[in-house]
Coordinates of N, CA and C and ligand atoms in Angstrom, one line a residue:
M1 N -12.7 25.6 -20.2 CA -12.9 24.2 -20.7 C -13.2 23.2 -19.5
E2 N -14.1 22.3 -19.9 CA -14.4 21.3 -18.9 C -13.2 20.5 -18.5
R3 N -13.1 20.3 -17.2 CA -11.9 19.6 -16.7 C -11.7 18.2 -17.3
I4 N -12.9 17.5 -17.6 CA -12.8 16.2 -18.2 C -12.2 16.2 -19.5
E5 N -12.5 17.2 -20.3 CA -11.8 17.3 -21.6 C -10.3 17.6 -21.5
K6 N -10.0 18.3 -20.5 CA -8.6 18.7 -20.3 C -7.8 17.4 -20.1
L7 N -8.4 16.4 -19.5 CA -7.7 15.1 -19.3 C -7.3 14.5 -20.6
L8 N -8.2 14.5 -21.5 CA -7.9 13.8 -22.8 C -6.9 14.6 -23.6
L9 N -6.9 15.9 -23.5 CA -5.9 16.7 -24.1 C -4.5 16.5 -23.5
Q10 N -4.5 16.4 -22.2 CA -3.3 16.1 -21.5 C -2.7 14.7 -21.8
N11 N -3.6 13.8 -22.1 CA -3.2 12.5 -22.5 C -2.4 12.5 -23.8
K12 N -3.0 13.3 -24.8 CA -2.3 13.5 -26.1 C -0.9 14.1 -25.9
A13 N -0.9 15.1 -25.1 CA 0.4 15.7 -24.8 C 1.4 14.8 -24.2
W14 N 0.9 13.9 -23.3 CA 1.8 12.9 -22.7 C 2.3 11.9 -23.7
V15 N 1.5 11.5 -24.6 CA 1.9 10.5 -25.6 C 3.0 11.1 -26.5
E16 N 2.8 12.4 -26.9 CA 3.8 13.1 -27.7 C 5.1 13.1 -26.9
Q17 N 5.1 13.5 -25.7 CA 6.2 13.6 -24.9 C 7.0 12.3 -24.7
R18 N 6.2 11.2 -24.5 CA 6.8 9.9 -24.4 C 7.4 9.4 -25.7
N19 N 6.8 9.7 -26.8 CA 7.3 9.3 -28.1 C 8.6 10.0 -28.5
Q20 N 8.6 11.3 -28.0 CA 9.8 12.0 -28.3 C 11.0 11.5 -27.5
A21 N 10.7 11.2 -26.3 CA 11.8 10.7 -25.4 C 12.2 9.3 -25.8
D22 N 11.3 8.4 -26.3 CA 11.6 7.0 -26.6 C 10.6 6.5 -27.6
P23 N 10.9 6.6 -28.9 CA 10.0 6.2 -30.0 C 9.5 4.8 -29.8
N24 N 10.2 3.9 -29.1 CA 9.7 2.5 -28.9 C 8.9 2.2 -27.7
F25 N 8.7 3.3 -26.9 CA 8.1 3.1 -25.6 C 6.7 2.3 -25.7
F26 N 5.8 2.8 -26.5 CA 4.5 2.1 -26.5 C 4.6 0.7 -27.2
H27 N 5.4 0.7 -28.2 CA 5.6 -0.6 -28.9 C 6.1 -1.7 -27.9
R28 N 7.1 -1.3 -27.2 CA 7.7 -2.2 -26.2 C 6.6 -2.7 -25.2
L29 N 5.9 -1.7 -24.6 CA 4.9 -2.0 -23.5 C 3.7 -2.8 -24.1
S30 N 3.4 -2.7 -25.3 CA 2.2 -3.3 -25.9 C 2.5 -4.9 -26.0
N31 N 3.7 -5.3 -26.0 CA 4.0 -6.7 -26.1 C 4.1 -7.5 -24.8
I32 N 4.6 -6.8 -23.8 CA 4.9 -7.6 -22.6 C 4.8 -6.6 -21.4
Q33 N 4.4 -7.2 -20.3 CA 4.5 -6.5 -19.0 C 5.3 -7.4 -18.0
T34 N 6.4 -6.9 -17.5 CA 7.2 -7.6 -16.6 C 7.5 -6.8 -15.3
P35 N 6.5 -6.4 -14.6 CA 6.7 -5.6 -13.4 C 7.4 -6.4 -12.3
Q36 N 8.3 -5.8 -11.6 CA 8.9 -6.4 -10.5 C 8.2 -6.2 -9.1
F37 N 7.2 -5.3 -9.2 CA 6.6 -4.9 -7.9 C 5.1 -4.9 -8.0
L38 N 4.5 -5.4 -6.8 CA 3.1 -5.2 -6.6 C 2.9 -4.2 -5.6
W39 N 2.1 -3.2 -5.8 CA 1.9 -2.1 -4.9 C 0.5 -2.2 -4.4
I40 N 0.3 -2.3 -3.1 CA -1.0 -2.3 -2.4 C -1.1 -1.0 -1.6
G41 N -1.8 0.0 -2.1 CA -1.8 1.3 -1.5 C -3.2 1.8 -1.3
C42 N -3.3 3.0 -0.8 CA -4.6 3.7 -0.5 C -5.1 4.3 -1.8
S43 N -6.4 4.4 -1.9 CA -7.1 5.1 -3.0 C -6.9 6.6 -3.0
D44 N -6.4 7.1 -1.9 CA -6.2 8.6 -1.8 C -5.5 9.2 -3.0
S45 N -6.1 10.3 -3.5 CA -5.6 10.9 -4.7 C -4.2 11.5 -4.6
R46 N -3.8 11.6 -3.3 CA -2.4 12.3 -3.1 C -1.3 11.2 -3.0
V47 N -1.7 9.9 -3.2 CA -0.6 8.9 -3.1 C -0.6 8.1 -4.4
P48 N -0.2 8.7 -5.5 CA -0.1 8.0 -6.8 C 1.2 7.1 -6.9
A49 N 1.0 5.8 -7.0 CA 2.0 4.8 -6.8 C 3.2 5.1 -7.7
N50 N 3.0 5.2 -9.0 CA 4.1 5.4 -9.9 C 4.8 6.7 -9.7
E51 N 4.1 7.8 -9.5 CA 4.7 9.1 -9.4 C 5.6 9.2 -8.2
I52 N 5.2 8.7 -7.1 CA 6.0 8.9 -5.8 C 7.2 8.0 -5.8
T53 N 7.2 6.9 -6.6 CA 8.3 6.0 -6.6 C 9.2 6.2 -7.9
G54 N 8.8 7.2 -8.7 CA 9.6 7.4 -9.9 C 9.6 6.2 -10.9
T55 N 8.5 5.5 -10.9 CA 8.4 4.3 -11.8 C 7.6 4.6 -13.0
D56 N 7.9 3.9 -14.1 CA 7.2 4.1 -15.4 C 6.1 3.1 -15.6
P57 N 5.2 3.3 -16.5 CA 4.2 2.3 -16.9 C 5.0 1.0 -17.2
G58 N 4.5 -0.1 -16.7 CA 5.1 -1.4 -16.9 C 6.0 -1.9 -15.8
E59 N 6.3 -1.0 -14.8 CA 7.2 -1.3 -13.7 C 6.5 -1.8 -12.5
M60 N 5.2 -1.4 -12.3 CA 4.5 -1.7 -11.1 C 3.1 -2.1 -11.3
F61 N 2.7 -3.3 -10.7 CA 1.3 -3.8 -10.7 C 0.7 -3.1 -9.5
V62 N -0.5 -2.6 -9.7 CA -1.1 -1.8 -8.6 C -2.5 -2.2 -8.2
H63 N -2.7 -2.3 -6.9 CA -4.0 -2.4 -6.3 C -4.2 -1.4 -5.3
R64 N -5.3 -0.6 -5.4 CA -5.6 0.4 -4.3 C -7.0 0.3 -3.8
N65 N -7.1 0.5 -2.5 CA -8.4 0.5 -1.9 C -8.3 1.5 -0.7
I66 N -9.4 1.7 0.0 CA -9.4 2.6 1.1 C -8.6 2.1 2.2
A67 N -7.6 2.8 2.6 CA -6.7 2.5 3.7 C -5.8 1.2 3.5
N68 N -5.5 0.9 2.2 CA -4.6 -0.2 1.8 C -4.8 -1.4 2.6
M69 N -6.0 -2.0 2.5 CA -6.3 -3.2 3.3 C -6.1 -4.5 2.6
V70 N -5.7 -5.5 3.3 CA -5.6 -6.8 2.8 C -6.6 -7.7 3.5
I71 N -7.7 -7.9 2.9 CA -8.9 -8.6 3.5 C -9.1 -9.9 2.8
H72 N -9.1 -11.0 3.6 CA -9.0 -12.4 3.0 C -10.2 -12.8 2.2
T73 N -11.3 -12.0 2.3 CA -12.5 -12.3 1.5 C -12.6 -11.3 0.3
D74 N -11.6 -10.5 0.1 CA -11.7 -9.5 -1.0 C -11.2 -10.1 -2.3
M75 N -12.1 -10.6 -3.1 CA -11.7 -11.3 -4.3 C -10.9 -10.4 -5.3
S76 N -11.2 -9.1 -5.2 CA -10.4 -8.2 -6.1 C -8.9 -8.2 -5.7
L77 N -8.7 -8.0 -4.4 CA -7.3 -8.0 -3.9 C -6.6 -9.4 -4.2
L78 N -7.4 -10.4 -3.9 CA -6.8 -11.8 -4.0 C -6.5 -12.1 -5.5
S79 N -7.3 -11.7 -6.4 CA -7.1 -11.9 -7.8 C -5.8 -11.2 -8.3
V80 N -5.7 -9.9 -7.8 CA -4.5 -9.1 -8.2 C -3.3 -9.8 -7.6
L81 N -3.3 -10.2 -6.3 CA -2.2 -10.8 -5.7 C -1.8 -12.1 -6.4
D82 N -2.8 -12.9 -6.7 CA -2.5 -14.2 -7.4 C -1.9 -14.0 -8.7
Y83 N -2.4 -13.1 -9.5 CA -1.8 -12.8 -10.8 C -0.4 -12.2 -10.7
A84 N -0.2 -11.3 -9.8 CA 1.1 -10.7 -9.6 C 2.1 -11.7 -9.2
V85 N 1.8 -12.6 -8.3 CA 2.7 -13.6 -7.7 C 2.9 -14.8 -8.6
N86 N 1.8 -15.3 -9.1 CA 1.9 -16.6 -9.9 C 2.1 -16.5 -11.4
V87 N 1.7 -15.3 -11.9 CA 1.9 -15.2 -13.4 C 3.0 -14.2 -13.7
L88 N 3.0 -13.0 -13.0 CA 4.0 -12.0 -13.3 C 5.3 -12.3 -12.5
H89 N 5.2 -13.1 -11.4 CA 6.3 -13.4 -10.6 C 7.0 -12.2 -10.1
V90 N 6.2 -11.3 -9.5 CA 6.9 -10.1 -8.9 C 7.8 -10.5 -7.8
A91 N 8.9 -9.7 -7.6 CA 9.9 -10.0 -6.6 C 9.5 -9.4 -5.3
H92 N 8.7 -8.3 -5.4 CA 8.4 -7.5 -4.1 C 6.9 -7.2 -4.1
V93 N 6.3 -7.3 -2.9 CA 5.0 -6.8 -2.7 C 5.1 -5.8 -1.6
I94 N 4.6 -4.6 -1.9 CA 4.7 -3.4 -1.0 C 3.3 -3.0 -0.5
V95 N 3.1 -3.0 0.8 CA 1.9 -2.4 1.3 C 2.3 -1.0 1.8
C96 N 1.7 0.0 1.2 CA 2.1 1.4 1.5 C 0.9 2.2 2.0
G97 N 0.9 2.5 3.3 CA -0.1 3.4 3.9 C 0.4 4.8 3.8
H98 N -0.4 5.7 4.4 CA 0.1 7.1 4.3 C -0.5 7.9 5.5
Y99 N 0.4 8.8 6.1 CA -0.1 9.6 7.2 C -1.2 10.5 6.7
G100 N -2.1 10.8 7.5 CA -3.3 11.6 7.1 C -4.4 10.8 6.4
C101 N -4.4 9.5 6.6 CA -5.3 8.7 5.8 C -6.7 8.8 6.4
G102 N -7.6 9.2 5.5 CA -9.0 9.4 5.9 C -9.7 8.2 6.4
G103 N -9.3 7.0 5.9 CA -9.9 5.7 6.3 C -9.5 5.5 7.8
I104 N -8.3 5.8 8.1 CA -7.9 5.6 9.5 C -8.6 6.5 10.4
K105 N -8.6 7.8 10.0 CA -9.3 8.8 10.8 C -10.8 8.4 11.1
A106 N -11.4 7.9 10.0 CA -12.8 7.5 10.2 C -12.9 6.3 11.2
A107 N -11.9 5.4 11.1 CA -12.0 4.2 12.0 C -11.8 4.6 13.4
M108 N -11.1 5.8 13.7 CA -10.8 6.2 15.0 C -12.0 7.0 15.6
S109 N -13.0 7.3 14.8 CA -14.1 8.1 15.3 C -15.3 7.1 15.6
D110 N -16.2 7.7 16.3 CA -17.4 6.9 16.6 C -18.6 7.2 15.7
K111 N -18.3 8.0 14.7 CA -19.4 8.4 13.8 C -19.7 7.3 12.7
Q112 N -20.9 7.4 12.2 CA -21.2 6.5 11.1 C -21.0 7.2 9.8
F113 N -20.4 6.5 8.8 CA -20.2 7.1 7.5 C -20.9 6.4 6.4
G114 N -21.7 5.4 6.7 CA -22.4 4.7 5.6 C -21.8 3.4 5.3
L115 N -21.8 3.0 4.0 CA -21.3 1.7 3.6 C -19.9 1.5 4.0
I116 N -19.1 2.5 4.0 CA -17.7 2.4 4.3 C -17.4 1.9 5.7
D117 N -18.4 2.0 6.6 CA -18.3 1.5 8.0 C -17.9 0.0 8.0
N118 N -18.5 -0.7 7.0 CA -18.2 -2.2 7.0 C -16.7 -2.4 6.6
W119 N -16.2 -1.5 5.8 CA -14.8 -1.7 5.4 C -13.8 -1.3 6.5
I120 N -14.1 -0.2 7.1 CA -13.2 0.3 8.2 C -13.3 -0.5 9.5
R121 N -14.3 -1.3 9.5 CA -14.5 -2.3 10.7 C -13.1 -3.0 10.9
H122 N -12.5 -3.3 9.8 CA -11.2 -4.1 9.8 C -10.1 -3.2 10.5
I123 N -10.2 -1.9 10.3 CA -9.2 -1.0 10.9 C -9.4 -0.9 12.4
K124 N -10.7 -0.9 12.7 CA -11.1 -0.9 14.1 C -10.5 -2.2 14.8
D125 N -10.5 -3.3 14.1 CA -10.0 -4.5 14.6 C -8.5 -4.4 14.9
V126 N -7.8 -3.7 14.0 CA -6.3 -3.4 14.2 C -6.2 -2.6 15.5
Y127 N -7.0 -1.6 15.6 CA -7.0 -0.8 16.9 C -7.1 -1.6 18.1
R128 N -8.1 -2.5 18.0 CA -8.4 -3.4 19.2 C -7.2 -4.3 19.5
L129 N -6.5 -4.8 18.5 CA -5.4 -5.6 18.7 C -4.2 -4.9 19.4
H130 N -4.2 -3.6 19.2 CA -3.1 -2.8 19.7 C -3.6 -1.7 20.7
R131 N -4.7 -2.0 21.3 CA -5.3 -0.9 22.1 C -4.4 -0.4 23.2
D132 N -3.7 -1.3 23.9 CA -2.9 -0.8 25.0 C -1.9 0.2 24.6
E133 N -1.2 -0.1 23.5 CA -0.1 0.8 23.0 C -0.8 2.1 22.5
L134 N -1.8 2.0 21.7 CA -2.5 3.2 21.1 C -3.1 4.1 22.2
D135 N -3.8 3.5 23.1 CA -4.4 4.3 24.2 C -3.4 5.0 25.1
S136 N -2.2 4.5 25.1 CA -1.2 5.1 25.9 C -0.6 6.3 25.3
I137 N -0.9 6.5 24.0 CA -0.4 7.7 23.3 C -1.4 8.8 23.5
E138 N -1.0 9.8 24.2 CA -2.0 10.9 24.6 C -2.3 11.8 23.4
N139 N -1.3 12.2 22.7 CA -1.5 13.1 21.5 C -2.2 12.4 20.4
I140 N -3.4 12.9 20.1 CA -4.3 12.2 19.1 C -3.6 12.1 17.8
Q141 N -2.9 13.1 17.3 CA -2.2 13.0 16.0 C -1.2 11.9 16.0
Q142 N -0.4 11.8 17.1 CA 0.6 10.8 17.2 C 0.0 9.4 17.2
R143 N -1.2 9.3 17.9 CA -1.9 8.1 18.0 C -2.4 7.6 16.6
E144 N -2.9 8.6 15.9 CA -3.4 8.3 14.5 C -2.2 7.8 13.7
N145 N -1.1 8.5 13.8 CA 0.1 8.1 13.0 C 0.5 6.7 13.3
R146 N 0.5 6.4 14.6 CA 0.9 5.1 15.0 C -0.1 4.0 14.5
L147 N -1.4 4.3 14.5 CA -2.4 3.4 14.0 C -2.1 3.1 12.5
I148 N -1.8 4.2 11.8 CA -1.5 4.1 10.4 C -0.3 3.1 10.1
E149 N 0.7 3.2 11.0 CA 1.9 2.3 10.9 C 1.5 0.9 11.3
L150 N 0.8 0.7 12.4 CA 0.4 -0.6 12.8 C -0.6 -1.2 11.8
N151 N -1.4 -0.4 11.2 CA -2.3 -1.0 10.2 C -1.6 -1.6 9.0
V152 N -0.5 -0.9 8.6 CA 0.3 -1.4 7.5 C 1.0 -2.7 7.9
I153 N 1.5 -2.7 9.1 CA 2.2 -3.9 9.6 C 1.2 -5.1 9.7
E154 N 0.0 -4.9 10.1 CA -1.0 -5.9 10.2 C -1.4 -6.4 8.8
Q155 N -1.4 -5.5 7.8 CA -1.7 -5.9 6.4 C -0.6 -6.8 5.8
V156 N 0.6 -6.4 6.2 CA 1.8 -7.2 5.8 C 1.6 -8.6 6.4
N157 N 1.3 -8.6 7.7 CA 1.1 -9.9 8.4 C 0.0 -10.7 7.7
D158 N -1.1 -10.1 7.4 CA -2.2 -10.8 6.7 C -1.8 -11.3 5.3
L159 N -1.0 -10.5 4.6 CA -0.5 -11.0 3.3 C 0.3 -12.3 3.4
T160 N 1.1 -12.3 4.4 CA 2.0 -13.4 4.5 C 1.2 -14.7 4.9
K161 N 0.0 -14.5 5.4 CA -0.8 -15.7 5.8 C -1.7 -16.2 4.6
T162 N -1.7 -15.5 3.5 CA -2.5 -15.9 2.4 C -1.9 -17.2 1.8
S163 N -2.7 -18.0 1.3 CA -2.2 -19.3 0.6 C -1.3 -18.9 -0.6
I164 N -1.6 -17.8 -1.2 CA -0.9 -17.3 -2.4 C 0.6 -17.1 -2.0
I165 N 0.8 -16.3 -1.0 CA 2.2 -16.0 -0.5 C 2.8 -17.3 0.1
Q166 N 2.0 -18.0 0.9 CA 2.6 -19.2 1.5 C 3.1 -20.2 0.5
N167 N 2.3 -20.4 -0.6 CA 2.7 -21.4 -1.6 C 3.9 -20.9 -2.4
A168 N 3.9 -19.6 -2.6 CA 5.1 -19.0 -3.3 C 6.4 -19.3 -2.6
W169 N 6.3 -19.1 -1.3 CA 7.5 -19.3 -0.4 C 7.9 -20.7 -0.3
T170 N 7.0 -21.7 -0.6 CA 7.5 -23.1 -0.5 C 8.3 -23.4 -1.8
S171 N 8.1 -22.7 -2.9 CA 8.8 -23.0 -4.1 C 10.0 -22.0 -4.4
R172 N 10.0 -20.9 -3.8 CA 11.1 -19.9 -4.0 C 11.2 -19.0 -2.9
E173 N 12.3 -18.2 -2.8 CA 12.5 -17.3 -1.7 C 12.0 -15.9 -2.0
S174 N 10.8 -15.8 -2.7 CA 10.2 -14.5 -3.0 C 8.7 -14.8 -3.1
P175 N 7.9 -13.7 -3.1 CA 8.3 -12.3 -3.0 C 8.7 -11.9 -1.6
F176 N 9.5 -10.8 -1.6 CA 9.7 -10.1 -0.3 C 8.4 -9.3 -0.1
V177 N 7.9 -9.2 1.2 CA 6.8 -8.4 1.5 C 7.2 -7.2 2.4
H178 N 6.9 -6.0 1.9 CA 7.4 -4.8 2.6 C 6.2 -4.0 3.2
G179 N 6.5 -3.3 4.3 CA 5.5 -2.3 4.8 C 6.1 -0.9 4.8
W180 N 5.5 0.0 4.1 CA 5.9 1.4 4.0 C 4.8 2.4 4.4
V181 N 5.2 3.6 4.8 CA 4.3 4.6 5.0 C 4.7 5.9 4.3
Y182 N 3.8 6.5 3.5 CA 4.1 7.7 2.7 C 3.7 8.9 3.5
D183 N 4.5 9.9 3.5 CA 4.2 11.1 4.3 C 3.7 12.2 3.3
I184 N 2.4 12.5 3.3 CA 1.8 13.4 2.3 C 2.3 14.8 2.6
R185 N 2.9 15.1 3.7 CA 3.4 16.4 4.0 C 4.8 16.8 3.4
N186 N 5.6 15.7 3.2 CA 6.9 16.0 2.5 C 7.2 15.1 1.4
G187 N 6.3 14.2 1.1 CA 6.5 13.3 -0.1 C 7.4 12.1 0.2
L188 N 7.9 12.0 1.4 CA 8.9 10.9 1.6 C 8.2 9.6 2.1
I189 N 8.8 8.5 1.7 CA 8.3 7.2 2.1 C 9.2 6.7 3.2
K190 N 8.6 6.2 4.3 CA 9.3 5.6 5.4 C 9.2 4.1 5.3
D191 N 10.3 3.4 5.3 CA 10.3 1.9 5.4 C 10.1 1.5 6.8
L192 N 9.1 0.8 7.1 CA 8.8 0.4 8.5 C 9.7 -0.8 9.0
Q193 N 10.6 -1.2 8.1 CA 11.5 -2.3 8.5 C 10.9 -3.6 8.9
V194 N 9.8 -4.0 8.2 CA 9.1 -5.2 8.6 C 9.2 -6.2 7.5
T195 N 10.1 -6.1 6.6 CA 10.2 -6.9 5.4 C 10.3 -8.4 5.8
V196 N 9.5 -9.2 5.1 CA 9.6 -10.7 5.3 C 9.6 -11.3 3.9
R197 N 10.2 -12.5 3.9 CA 10.2 -13.3 2.6 C 10.1 -14.8 2.9
D198 N 10.0 -15.2 4.1 CA 9.7 -16.6 4.4 C 9.2 -16.8 5.8
N199 N 8.8 -18.0 6.1 CA 8.2 -18.2 7.4 C 9.2 -18.4 8.5
N200 N 10.5 -18.4 8.2 CA 11.5 -18.5 9.2 C 11.7 -17.2 9.9
K201 N 11.2 -16.1 9.3 CA 11.3 -14.8 10.0 C 9.9 -14.2 10.2
P202 N 9.2 -14.9 11.2 CA 7.8 -14.4 11.4 C 7.8 -13.0 11.9
L203 N 6.8 -12.3 11.5 CA 6.7 -10.9 11.9 C 6.3 -10.8 13.4
D204 N 6.9 -10.0 14.2 CA 6.5 -9.8 15.5 C 6.3 -8.3 15.8
N205 N 5.0 -7.9 15.8 CA 4.7 -6.5 15.9 C 5.3 -5.9 17.1
R206 N 5.3 -6.7 18.2 CA 5.8 -6.1 19.5 C 7.2 -5.7 19.4
K207 N 8.0 -6.3 18.5 CA 9.4 -5.9 18.4 C 9.6 -4.6 17.7
Y208 N 8.5 -4.2 16.9 CA 8.6 -3.0 16.1 C 8.2 -1.8 17.0
R209 N 9.0 -0.9 17.1 CA 8.6 0.4 17.8 C 8.9 1.5 16.8
S210 N 8.0 2.4 16.8 CA 8.1 3.6 15.9 C 9.3 4.4 16.2
N211 N 10.1 4.8 15.2 CA 11.1 5.8 15.5 C 10.7 7.1 14.8
S212 N 9.4 7.2 14.7 CA 8.8 8.4 14.1 C 9.1 9.6 14.9
N213 N 9.6 10.7 14.3 CA 9.8 11.9 15.0 C 8.9 13.0 14.4
L214 N 7.8 12.6 14.0 CA 6.9 13.5 13.3 C 6.4 14.6 14.3
K215 N 6.6 15.8 13.8 CA 6.0 16.9 14.6 C 4.5 17.0 14.3
T216 N 3.8 17.3 15.3 CA 2.4 17.4 15.1 C 1.9 18.8 15.3
Ligands
LIG1 CO1 -5.8 6.8 2.8

């Protein structure tokens, strides 16, 4: 059977399973969505937001792009962020990167990949910002892991500078903005401990040092 047809069959099976577990499931979700979380993650197929966090439909508003970037001219990201913060009033915004990210690998190489080069240009800027620290890491795998972490921290930083988050913080003490990294090798999420929720606790990347003990 064609794989595309398999998807539709699996969908029917999933609906049956859901209805058996909770006959009101779809009825409830069709009337209202009140997610508490906005997830900004990578498009990588190995990092499905709901599955790895054990959340159900209705619990998480999701935006994914290559290498989980927050770019101030990205209308798609900004629209999602604005809706999540100002209409859905999410309590938490999570930027989640992942080890082994192809976008980061591409940004660390000198090769051209086509259109995506314009996108990963922003990751190269993150590298440039942290060049001293990154260049001092001799092991390439460890250097890549560190860039993945620093990239998440910079996206958290960029998020907090958006007018959307800034305005939300003037009227309430939320949302909290978090930086996480998912490990595709063991399924675990690492909290980078850079959570911010107001301007009184500005993020200082220099204070953050990796406690990663990843074997390479
Ligand atoms: Co990725």
